[in-house]
Short mmCIF file of C-alpha atoms in Angstrom, two decimals:
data_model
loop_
_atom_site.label_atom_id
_atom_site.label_comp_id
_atom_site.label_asym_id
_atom_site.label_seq_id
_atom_site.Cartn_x
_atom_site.Cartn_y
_atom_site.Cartn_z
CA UNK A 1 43.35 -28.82 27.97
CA UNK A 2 42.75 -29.10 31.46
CA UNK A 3 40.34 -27.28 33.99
CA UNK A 4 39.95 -26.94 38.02
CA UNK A 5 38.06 -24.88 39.86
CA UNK A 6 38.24 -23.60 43.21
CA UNK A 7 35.98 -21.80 45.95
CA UNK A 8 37.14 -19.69 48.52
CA UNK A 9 35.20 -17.61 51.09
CA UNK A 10 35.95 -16.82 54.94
CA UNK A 11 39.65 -17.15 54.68
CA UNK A 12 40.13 -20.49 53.08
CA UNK A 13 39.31 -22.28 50.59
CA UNK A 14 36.13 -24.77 50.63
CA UNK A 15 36.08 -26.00 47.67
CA UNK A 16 38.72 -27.68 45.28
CA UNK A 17 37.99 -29.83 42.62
CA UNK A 18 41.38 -30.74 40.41
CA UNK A 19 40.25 -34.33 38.81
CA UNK A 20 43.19 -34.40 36.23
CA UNK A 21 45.88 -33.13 38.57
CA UNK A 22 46.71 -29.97 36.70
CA UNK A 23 49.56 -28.68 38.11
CA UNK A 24 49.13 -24.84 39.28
CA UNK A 25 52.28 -24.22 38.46
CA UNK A 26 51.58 -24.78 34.86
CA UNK A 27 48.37 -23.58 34.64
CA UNK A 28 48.27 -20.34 31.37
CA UNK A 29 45.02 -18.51 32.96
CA UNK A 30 42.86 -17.88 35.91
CA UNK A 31 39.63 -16.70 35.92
CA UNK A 32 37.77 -15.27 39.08
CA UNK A 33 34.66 -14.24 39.94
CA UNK A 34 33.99 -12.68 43.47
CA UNK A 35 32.56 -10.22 45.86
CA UNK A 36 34.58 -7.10 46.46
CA UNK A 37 35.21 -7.38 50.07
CA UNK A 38 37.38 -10.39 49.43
CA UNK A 39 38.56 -9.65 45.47
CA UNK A 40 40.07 -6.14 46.40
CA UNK A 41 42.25 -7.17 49.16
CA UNK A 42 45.70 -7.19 48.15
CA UNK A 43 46.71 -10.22 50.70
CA UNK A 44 43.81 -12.54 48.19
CA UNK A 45 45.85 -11.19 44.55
CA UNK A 46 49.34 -11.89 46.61
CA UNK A 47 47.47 -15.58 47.58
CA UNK A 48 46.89 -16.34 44.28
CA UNK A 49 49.89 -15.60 42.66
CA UNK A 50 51.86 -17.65 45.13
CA UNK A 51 49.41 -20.23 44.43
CA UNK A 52 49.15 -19.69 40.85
CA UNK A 53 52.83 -18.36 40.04
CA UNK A 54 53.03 -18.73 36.01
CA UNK A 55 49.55 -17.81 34.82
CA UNK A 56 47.62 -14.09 33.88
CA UNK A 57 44.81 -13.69 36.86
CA UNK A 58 41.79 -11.92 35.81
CA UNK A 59 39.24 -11.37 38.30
CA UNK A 60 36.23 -9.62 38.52
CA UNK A 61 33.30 -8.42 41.25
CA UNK A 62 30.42 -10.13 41.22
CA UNK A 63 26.45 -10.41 42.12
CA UNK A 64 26.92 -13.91 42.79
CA UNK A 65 29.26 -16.91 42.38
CA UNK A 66 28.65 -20.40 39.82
CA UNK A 67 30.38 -23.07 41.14
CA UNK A 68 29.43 -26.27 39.53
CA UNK A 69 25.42 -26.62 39.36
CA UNK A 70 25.32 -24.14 42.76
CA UNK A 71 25.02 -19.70 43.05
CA UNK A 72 27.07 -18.74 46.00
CA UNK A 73 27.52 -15.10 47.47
CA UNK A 74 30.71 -14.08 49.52
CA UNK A 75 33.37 -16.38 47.83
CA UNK A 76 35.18 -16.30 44.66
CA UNK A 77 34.58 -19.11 42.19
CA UNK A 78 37.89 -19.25 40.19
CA UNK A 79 38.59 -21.67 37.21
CA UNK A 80 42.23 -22.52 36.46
CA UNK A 81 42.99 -23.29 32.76
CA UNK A 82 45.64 -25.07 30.93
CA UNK A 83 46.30 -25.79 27.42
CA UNK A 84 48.27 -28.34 25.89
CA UNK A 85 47.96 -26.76 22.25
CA UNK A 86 46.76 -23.29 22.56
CA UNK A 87 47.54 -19.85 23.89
CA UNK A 88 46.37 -16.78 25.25
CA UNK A 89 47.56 -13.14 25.31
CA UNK A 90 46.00 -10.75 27.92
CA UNK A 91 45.39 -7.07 28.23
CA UNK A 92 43.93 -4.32 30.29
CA UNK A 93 42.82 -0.94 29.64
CA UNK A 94 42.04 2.26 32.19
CA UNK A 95 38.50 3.44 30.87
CA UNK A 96 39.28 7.09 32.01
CA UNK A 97 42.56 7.37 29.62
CA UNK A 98 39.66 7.44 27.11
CA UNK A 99 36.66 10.31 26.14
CA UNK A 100 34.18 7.18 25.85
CA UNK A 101 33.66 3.73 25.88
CA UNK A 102 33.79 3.50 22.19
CA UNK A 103 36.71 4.52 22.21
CA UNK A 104 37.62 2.23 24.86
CA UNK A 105 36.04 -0.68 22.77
CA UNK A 106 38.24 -0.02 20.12
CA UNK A 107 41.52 0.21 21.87
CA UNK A 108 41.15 -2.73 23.42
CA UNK A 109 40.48 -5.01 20.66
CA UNK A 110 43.68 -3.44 19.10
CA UNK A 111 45.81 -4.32 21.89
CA UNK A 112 45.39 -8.03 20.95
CA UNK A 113 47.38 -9.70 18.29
CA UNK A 114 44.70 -10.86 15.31
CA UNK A 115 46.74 -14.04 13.82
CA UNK A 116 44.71 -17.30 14.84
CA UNK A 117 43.04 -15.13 17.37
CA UNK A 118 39.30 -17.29 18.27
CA UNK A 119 38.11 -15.44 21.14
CA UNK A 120 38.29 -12.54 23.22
CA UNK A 121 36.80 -12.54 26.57
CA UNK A 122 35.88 -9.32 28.16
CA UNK A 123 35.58 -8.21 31.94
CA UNK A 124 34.78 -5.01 32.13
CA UNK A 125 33.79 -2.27 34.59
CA UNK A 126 29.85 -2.28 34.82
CA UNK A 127 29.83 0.88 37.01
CA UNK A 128 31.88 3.75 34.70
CA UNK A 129 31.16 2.11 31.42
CA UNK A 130 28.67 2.62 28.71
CA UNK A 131 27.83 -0.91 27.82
CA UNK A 132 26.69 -0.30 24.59
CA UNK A 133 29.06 1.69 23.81
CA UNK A 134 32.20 -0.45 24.62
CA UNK A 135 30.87 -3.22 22.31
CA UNK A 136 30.10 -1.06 19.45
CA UNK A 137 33.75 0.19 19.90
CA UNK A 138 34.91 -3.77 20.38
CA UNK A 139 32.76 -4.57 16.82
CA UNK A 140 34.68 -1.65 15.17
CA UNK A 141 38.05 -3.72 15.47
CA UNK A 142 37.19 -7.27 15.70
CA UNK A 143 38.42 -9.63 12.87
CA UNK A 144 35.45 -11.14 11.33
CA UNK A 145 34.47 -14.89 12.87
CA UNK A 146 36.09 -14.21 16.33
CA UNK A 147 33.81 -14.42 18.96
CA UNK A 148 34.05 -11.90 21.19
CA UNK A 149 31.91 -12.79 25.06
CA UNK A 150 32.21 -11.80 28.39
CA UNK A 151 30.24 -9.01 31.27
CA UNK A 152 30.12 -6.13 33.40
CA UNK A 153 31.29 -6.76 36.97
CA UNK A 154 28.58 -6.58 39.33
CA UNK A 155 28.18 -5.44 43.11
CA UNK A 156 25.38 -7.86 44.34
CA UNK A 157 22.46 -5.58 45.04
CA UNK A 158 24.45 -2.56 45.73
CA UNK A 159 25.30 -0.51 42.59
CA UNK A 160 27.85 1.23 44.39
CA UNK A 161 31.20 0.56 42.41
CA UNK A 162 32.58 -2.48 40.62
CA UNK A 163 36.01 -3.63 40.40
CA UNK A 164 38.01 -5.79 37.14
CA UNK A 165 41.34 -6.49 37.67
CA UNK A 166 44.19 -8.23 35.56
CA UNK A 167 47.49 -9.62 37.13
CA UNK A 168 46.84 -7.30 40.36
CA UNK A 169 44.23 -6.33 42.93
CA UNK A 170 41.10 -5.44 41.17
CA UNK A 171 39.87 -1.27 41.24
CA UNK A 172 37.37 0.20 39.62
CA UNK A 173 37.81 1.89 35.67
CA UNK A 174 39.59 -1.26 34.31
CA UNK A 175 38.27 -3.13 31.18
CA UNK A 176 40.18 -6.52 30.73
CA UNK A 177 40.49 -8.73 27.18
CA UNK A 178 41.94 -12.32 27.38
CA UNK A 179 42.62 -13.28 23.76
CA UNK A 180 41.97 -17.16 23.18
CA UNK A 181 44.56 -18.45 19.95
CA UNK A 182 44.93 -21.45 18.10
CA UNK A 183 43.80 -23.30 15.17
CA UNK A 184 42.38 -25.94 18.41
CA UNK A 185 40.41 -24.45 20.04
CA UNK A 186 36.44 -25.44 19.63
CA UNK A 187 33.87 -22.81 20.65
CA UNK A 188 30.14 -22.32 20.92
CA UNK A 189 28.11 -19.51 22.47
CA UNK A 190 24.70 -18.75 23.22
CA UNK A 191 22.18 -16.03 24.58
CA UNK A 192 18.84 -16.64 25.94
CA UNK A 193 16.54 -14.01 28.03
CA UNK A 194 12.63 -15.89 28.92
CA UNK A 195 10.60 -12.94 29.26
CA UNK A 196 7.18 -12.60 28.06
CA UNK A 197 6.73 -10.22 25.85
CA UNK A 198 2.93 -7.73 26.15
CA UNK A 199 1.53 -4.84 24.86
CA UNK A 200 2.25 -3.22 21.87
CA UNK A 201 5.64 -2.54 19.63
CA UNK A 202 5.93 0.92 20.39
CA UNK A 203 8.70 3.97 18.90
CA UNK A 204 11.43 5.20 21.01
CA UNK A 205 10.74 9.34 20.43
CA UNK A 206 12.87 10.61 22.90
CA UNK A 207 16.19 9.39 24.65
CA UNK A 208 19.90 10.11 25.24
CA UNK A 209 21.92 7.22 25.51
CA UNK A 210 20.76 5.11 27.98
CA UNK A 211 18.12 7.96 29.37
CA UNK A 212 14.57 7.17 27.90
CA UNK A 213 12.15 10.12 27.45
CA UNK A 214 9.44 9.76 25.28
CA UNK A 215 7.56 6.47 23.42
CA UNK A 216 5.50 7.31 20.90
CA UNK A 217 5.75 11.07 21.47
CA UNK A 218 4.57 10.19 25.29
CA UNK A 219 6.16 10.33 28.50
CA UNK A 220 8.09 7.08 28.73
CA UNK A 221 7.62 6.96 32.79
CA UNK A 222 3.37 7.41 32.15
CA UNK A 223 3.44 4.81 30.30
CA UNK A 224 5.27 2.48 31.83
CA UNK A 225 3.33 3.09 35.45
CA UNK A 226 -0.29 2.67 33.07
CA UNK A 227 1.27 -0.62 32.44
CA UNK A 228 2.73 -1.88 35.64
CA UNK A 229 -0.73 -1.15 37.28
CA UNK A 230 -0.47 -2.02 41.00
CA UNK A 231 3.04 -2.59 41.18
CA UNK A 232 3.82 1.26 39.85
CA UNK A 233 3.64 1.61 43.89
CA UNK A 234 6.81 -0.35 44.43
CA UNK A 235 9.34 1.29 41.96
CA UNK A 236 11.96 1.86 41.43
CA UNK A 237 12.18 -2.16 42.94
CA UNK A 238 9.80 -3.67 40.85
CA UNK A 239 11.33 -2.37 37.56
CA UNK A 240 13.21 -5.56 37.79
CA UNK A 241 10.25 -7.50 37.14
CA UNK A 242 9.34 -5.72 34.01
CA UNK A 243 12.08 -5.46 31.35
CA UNK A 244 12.05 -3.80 28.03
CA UNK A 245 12.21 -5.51 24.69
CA UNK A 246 13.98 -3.55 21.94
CA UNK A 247 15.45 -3.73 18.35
CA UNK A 248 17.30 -0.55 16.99
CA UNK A 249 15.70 -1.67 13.44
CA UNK A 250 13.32 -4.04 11.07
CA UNK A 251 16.12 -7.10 10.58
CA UNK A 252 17.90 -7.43 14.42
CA UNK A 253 16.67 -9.38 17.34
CA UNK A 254 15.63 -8.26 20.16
CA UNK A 255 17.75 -7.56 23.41
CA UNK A 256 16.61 -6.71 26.64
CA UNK A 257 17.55 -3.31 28.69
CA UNK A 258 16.65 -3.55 32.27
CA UNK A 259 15.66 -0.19 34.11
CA UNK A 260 18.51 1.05 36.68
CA UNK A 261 16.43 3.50 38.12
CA UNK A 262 13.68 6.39 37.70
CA UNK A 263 13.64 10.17 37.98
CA UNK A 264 10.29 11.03 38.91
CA UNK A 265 11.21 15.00 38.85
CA UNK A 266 12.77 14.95 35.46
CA UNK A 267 10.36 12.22 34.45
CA UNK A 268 13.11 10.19 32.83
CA UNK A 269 13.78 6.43 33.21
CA UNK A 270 18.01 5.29 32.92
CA UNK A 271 18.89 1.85 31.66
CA UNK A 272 21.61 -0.60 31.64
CA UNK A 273 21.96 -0.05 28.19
CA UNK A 274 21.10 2.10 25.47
CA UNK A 275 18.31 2.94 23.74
CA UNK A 276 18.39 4.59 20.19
CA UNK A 277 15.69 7.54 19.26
CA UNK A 278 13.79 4.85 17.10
CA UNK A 279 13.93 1.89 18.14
CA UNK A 280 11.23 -0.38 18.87
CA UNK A 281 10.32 -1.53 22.08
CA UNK A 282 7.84 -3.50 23.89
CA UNK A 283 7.28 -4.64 27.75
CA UNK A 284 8.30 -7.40 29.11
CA UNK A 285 7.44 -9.61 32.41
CA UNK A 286 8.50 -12.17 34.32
CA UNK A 287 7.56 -15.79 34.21
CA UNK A 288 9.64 -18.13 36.19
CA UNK A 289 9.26 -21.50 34.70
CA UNK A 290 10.12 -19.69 31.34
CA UNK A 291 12.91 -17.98 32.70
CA UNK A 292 14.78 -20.98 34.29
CA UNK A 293 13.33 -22.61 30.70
CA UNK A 294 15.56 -20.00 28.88
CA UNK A 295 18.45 -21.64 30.26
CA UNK A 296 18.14 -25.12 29.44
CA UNK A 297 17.70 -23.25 25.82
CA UNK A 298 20.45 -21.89 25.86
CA UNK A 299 22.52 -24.64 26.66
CA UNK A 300 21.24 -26.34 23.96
CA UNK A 301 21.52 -23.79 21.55
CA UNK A 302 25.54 -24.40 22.48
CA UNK A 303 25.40 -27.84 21.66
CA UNK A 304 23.48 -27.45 18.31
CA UNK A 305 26.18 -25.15 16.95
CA UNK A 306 28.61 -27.52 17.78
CA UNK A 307 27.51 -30.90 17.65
CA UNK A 308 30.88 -32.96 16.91
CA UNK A 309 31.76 -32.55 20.74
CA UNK A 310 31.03 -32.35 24.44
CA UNK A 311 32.73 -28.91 26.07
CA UNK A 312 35.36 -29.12 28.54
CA UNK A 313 34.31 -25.90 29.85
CA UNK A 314 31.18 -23.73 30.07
CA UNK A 315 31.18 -20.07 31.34
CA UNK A 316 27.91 -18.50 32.04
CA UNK A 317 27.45 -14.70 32.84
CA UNK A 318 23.59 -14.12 33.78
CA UNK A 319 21.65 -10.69 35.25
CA UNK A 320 21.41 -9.66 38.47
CA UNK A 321 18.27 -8.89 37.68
CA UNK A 322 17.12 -12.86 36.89
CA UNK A 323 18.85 -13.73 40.17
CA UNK A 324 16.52 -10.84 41.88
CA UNK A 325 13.52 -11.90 40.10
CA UNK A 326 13.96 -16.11 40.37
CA UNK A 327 15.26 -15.42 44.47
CA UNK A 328 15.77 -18.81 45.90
CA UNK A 329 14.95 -20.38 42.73
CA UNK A 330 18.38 -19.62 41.17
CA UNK A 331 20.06 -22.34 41.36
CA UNK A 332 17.37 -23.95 39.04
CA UNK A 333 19.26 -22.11 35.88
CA UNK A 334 22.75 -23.34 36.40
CA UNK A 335 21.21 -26.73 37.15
CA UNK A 336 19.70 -26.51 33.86
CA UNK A 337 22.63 -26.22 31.91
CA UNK A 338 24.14 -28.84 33.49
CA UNK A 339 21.88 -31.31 32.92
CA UNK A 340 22.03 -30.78 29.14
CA UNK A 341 25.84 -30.59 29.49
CA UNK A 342 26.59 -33.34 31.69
CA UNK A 343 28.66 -33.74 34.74
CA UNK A 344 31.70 -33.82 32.59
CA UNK A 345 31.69 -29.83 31.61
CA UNK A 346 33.34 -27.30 34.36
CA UNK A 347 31.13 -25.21 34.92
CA UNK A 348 31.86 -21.42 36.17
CA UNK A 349 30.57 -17.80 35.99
CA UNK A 350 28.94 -14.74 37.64
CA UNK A 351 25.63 -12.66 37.65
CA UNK A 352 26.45 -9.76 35.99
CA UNK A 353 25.46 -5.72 35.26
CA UNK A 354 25.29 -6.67 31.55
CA UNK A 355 26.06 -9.58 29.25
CA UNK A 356 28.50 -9.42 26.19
CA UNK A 357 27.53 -11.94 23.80
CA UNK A 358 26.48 -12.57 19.74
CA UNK A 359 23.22 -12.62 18.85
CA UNK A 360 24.01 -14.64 15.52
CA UNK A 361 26.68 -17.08 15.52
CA UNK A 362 29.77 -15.78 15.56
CA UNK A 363 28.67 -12.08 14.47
CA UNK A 364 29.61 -8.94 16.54
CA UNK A 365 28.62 -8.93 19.86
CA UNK A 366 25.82 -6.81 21.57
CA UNK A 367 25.17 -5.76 25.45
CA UNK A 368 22.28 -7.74 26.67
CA UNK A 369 20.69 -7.25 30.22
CA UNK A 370 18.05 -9.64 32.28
CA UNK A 371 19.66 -12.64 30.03
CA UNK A 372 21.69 -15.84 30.39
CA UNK A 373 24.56 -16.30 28.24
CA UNK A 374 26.24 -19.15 28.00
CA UNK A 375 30.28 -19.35 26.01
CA UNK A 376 31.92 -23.40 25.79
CA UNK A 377 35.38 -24.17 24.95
CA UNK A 378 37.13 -27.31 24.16
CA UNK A 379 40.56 -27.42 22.63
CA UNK A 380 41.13 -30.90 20.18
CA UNK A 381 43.70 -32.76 19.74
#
């Protein structure tokens, strides 16, 4: 297996770093990870191809770059792949030829072949889709012990449209699946959030999807400005800072949803994810040190589930949200990770609108928001 990655911004690119002299022309896949105004011009899909003329090119919009141990806006961080004993298949779905995004999930898992099939990476729209949805619709079809990983495409601060794209110039709708195969291939994958946890466990009453109504038979949006105190005066911005923790029942972990935005005249707050009538909850805030903490965590949570080697690659998909919150801190995360890694692991990924990732080993996925996860790959000899 061998790895490169690439930068490009302004017209050029600025950064290439090919230490084994893979040839492009062999290369199987190419991942990218960009803002819009570069990703959905059809003169950059037409530059790669020429560049990259045999391999599937999956890219998606971003709310910031990893390159290496740095966070870049306004470039594309790509990573060129190619194995020596492995293989991938790749697909793309339209999310409006479907009535939901379970439905979505579904169909796209059964697009991809299932013999020796490790894992399936997923770039998906994080503007149309129902995040919770599409992985309860992915979990319907996957085999059992394939890990399935990945994000929603993000739009840096915007939220005005995202775009995914597969073997063309990206749009908005598209959900793409890279299936990883082969009896070589070594994986590992981790999820950590950092947020401190206050207040009471409290019952979900009252929601619809990702629209929260009532806690504890109370108006969700009271409650939530009783808590905030003083910074109730800056929302919907400071919402970022303060997170929910929530469980649909007794025996899961806890994810994180992240607050989108409030409706003061319907008194409703809208989430990145779902929330279940039932579910517990509880509020969160930020802490830096913890959050960039959460990182190192998680890196070494990868290298305690598989211990027998060092990864070749390492892609991490983190929130927007923890880039908003940590501000010029950010870098301080990826840095993390590669100081438990080591300078030999490529390291590449995006800040996303949600995070697809396990929260037990190799079980079925969940959508996690204000997190870091963290997916390695090696392939053996």
């Amino acid at each position: 297996m061998k790895v490169a990655k690439l930068l490009f911004s302004d017209g050029a690119w600025i950064s290439e770093r090919n230490d084994e002299n893979l040839d492009y022309h062999k290369a199987q896949l190419i991942l990218g990870y960009g803002v819009r105004a570069i990703i959905e011009k059809s003169d950059f899909f037409l530059l790669l191809k020429k560049k990259f003329p045999n391999a599937d090119i999956a890219l998606s919009s971003s709310s910031g770059e990893i390159f290496s141990d740095e966070v870049h806006d306004n470039t594309v961080a790509l990573t060129v792949i190619e194995f020596s004993r492995s293989h991938i298949k790749s697909t793309q779905i339209d999310i409006e030829d479907f009535q939901n995004s379970f439905e979505a999930g579904s169909a796209l898992m059964q697009t991809l072949d299932k013999e020796n099939l490790k894992w399936v990476f997923v770039l998906s729209d994080g503007s149309k889709v129902n995040g919770s949805q599409l992985v309860e619709g992915i979990n319907k079809m996957r085999p059992p012990h394939v890990l399935v990983s990945g994000g929603l495409a993000g739009d840096g601060d915007r939220f005005e449209k995202t775009s995914v794209g597969l073997n063309q110039t990206p749009e908005p709708n598209k959900i793409v699946a890279i299936g990883f195969y082969g009896d070589h291939l070594e994986l590992s994958h981790s999820s950590c959030g950092g947020w401190e946890s206050f207040g009471l466990e409290r019952t979900v009453t009252k929601s619809s999807n990702n629209i929260l109504y009532e806690i504890d038979h109370k108006n969700a949006l009271d409650l939530y400005k009783k808590y905030l105190g003083k910074y109730a005066e800056e929302l919907p911005g400071s919402a970022l800072l303060f997170p929910l923790s929530m469980r649909s029942s007794e025996d899961e972990t806890h994810v994180v949803r992240t607050i989108l935005s409030i409706n003061e005249k319907n008194n409703m707050m809208i989430f990145a994810g779902d929330l279940p009538e039932g579910a517990k909850v509880r509020f969160m805030k930020a802490n830096m040190d913890r959050l960039t903490d959460a990182a190192s965590a998680a890196a070494k949570q990868c290298l305690k589930m598989s211990p027998n080697y060092s990864p070749k690659m390492a892609v991490i998909i983190s929130c927007v949200g923890r880039k908003l919150v940590l501000g010029e801190r950010i870098s301080e995360e990826v840095e993390m990770v590669r100081d438990i890694f080591g300078p030999q692991t490529v390291i590449s990924g995006f800040y996303s609108y949600g995070e697809i990732s396990p929260l037990k080993p190799f079980d079925d996925c969940a959508l996690h928001n204000q997190t870091i996860t963290i997916t390695t790959l090696n392939e053996t000899e």
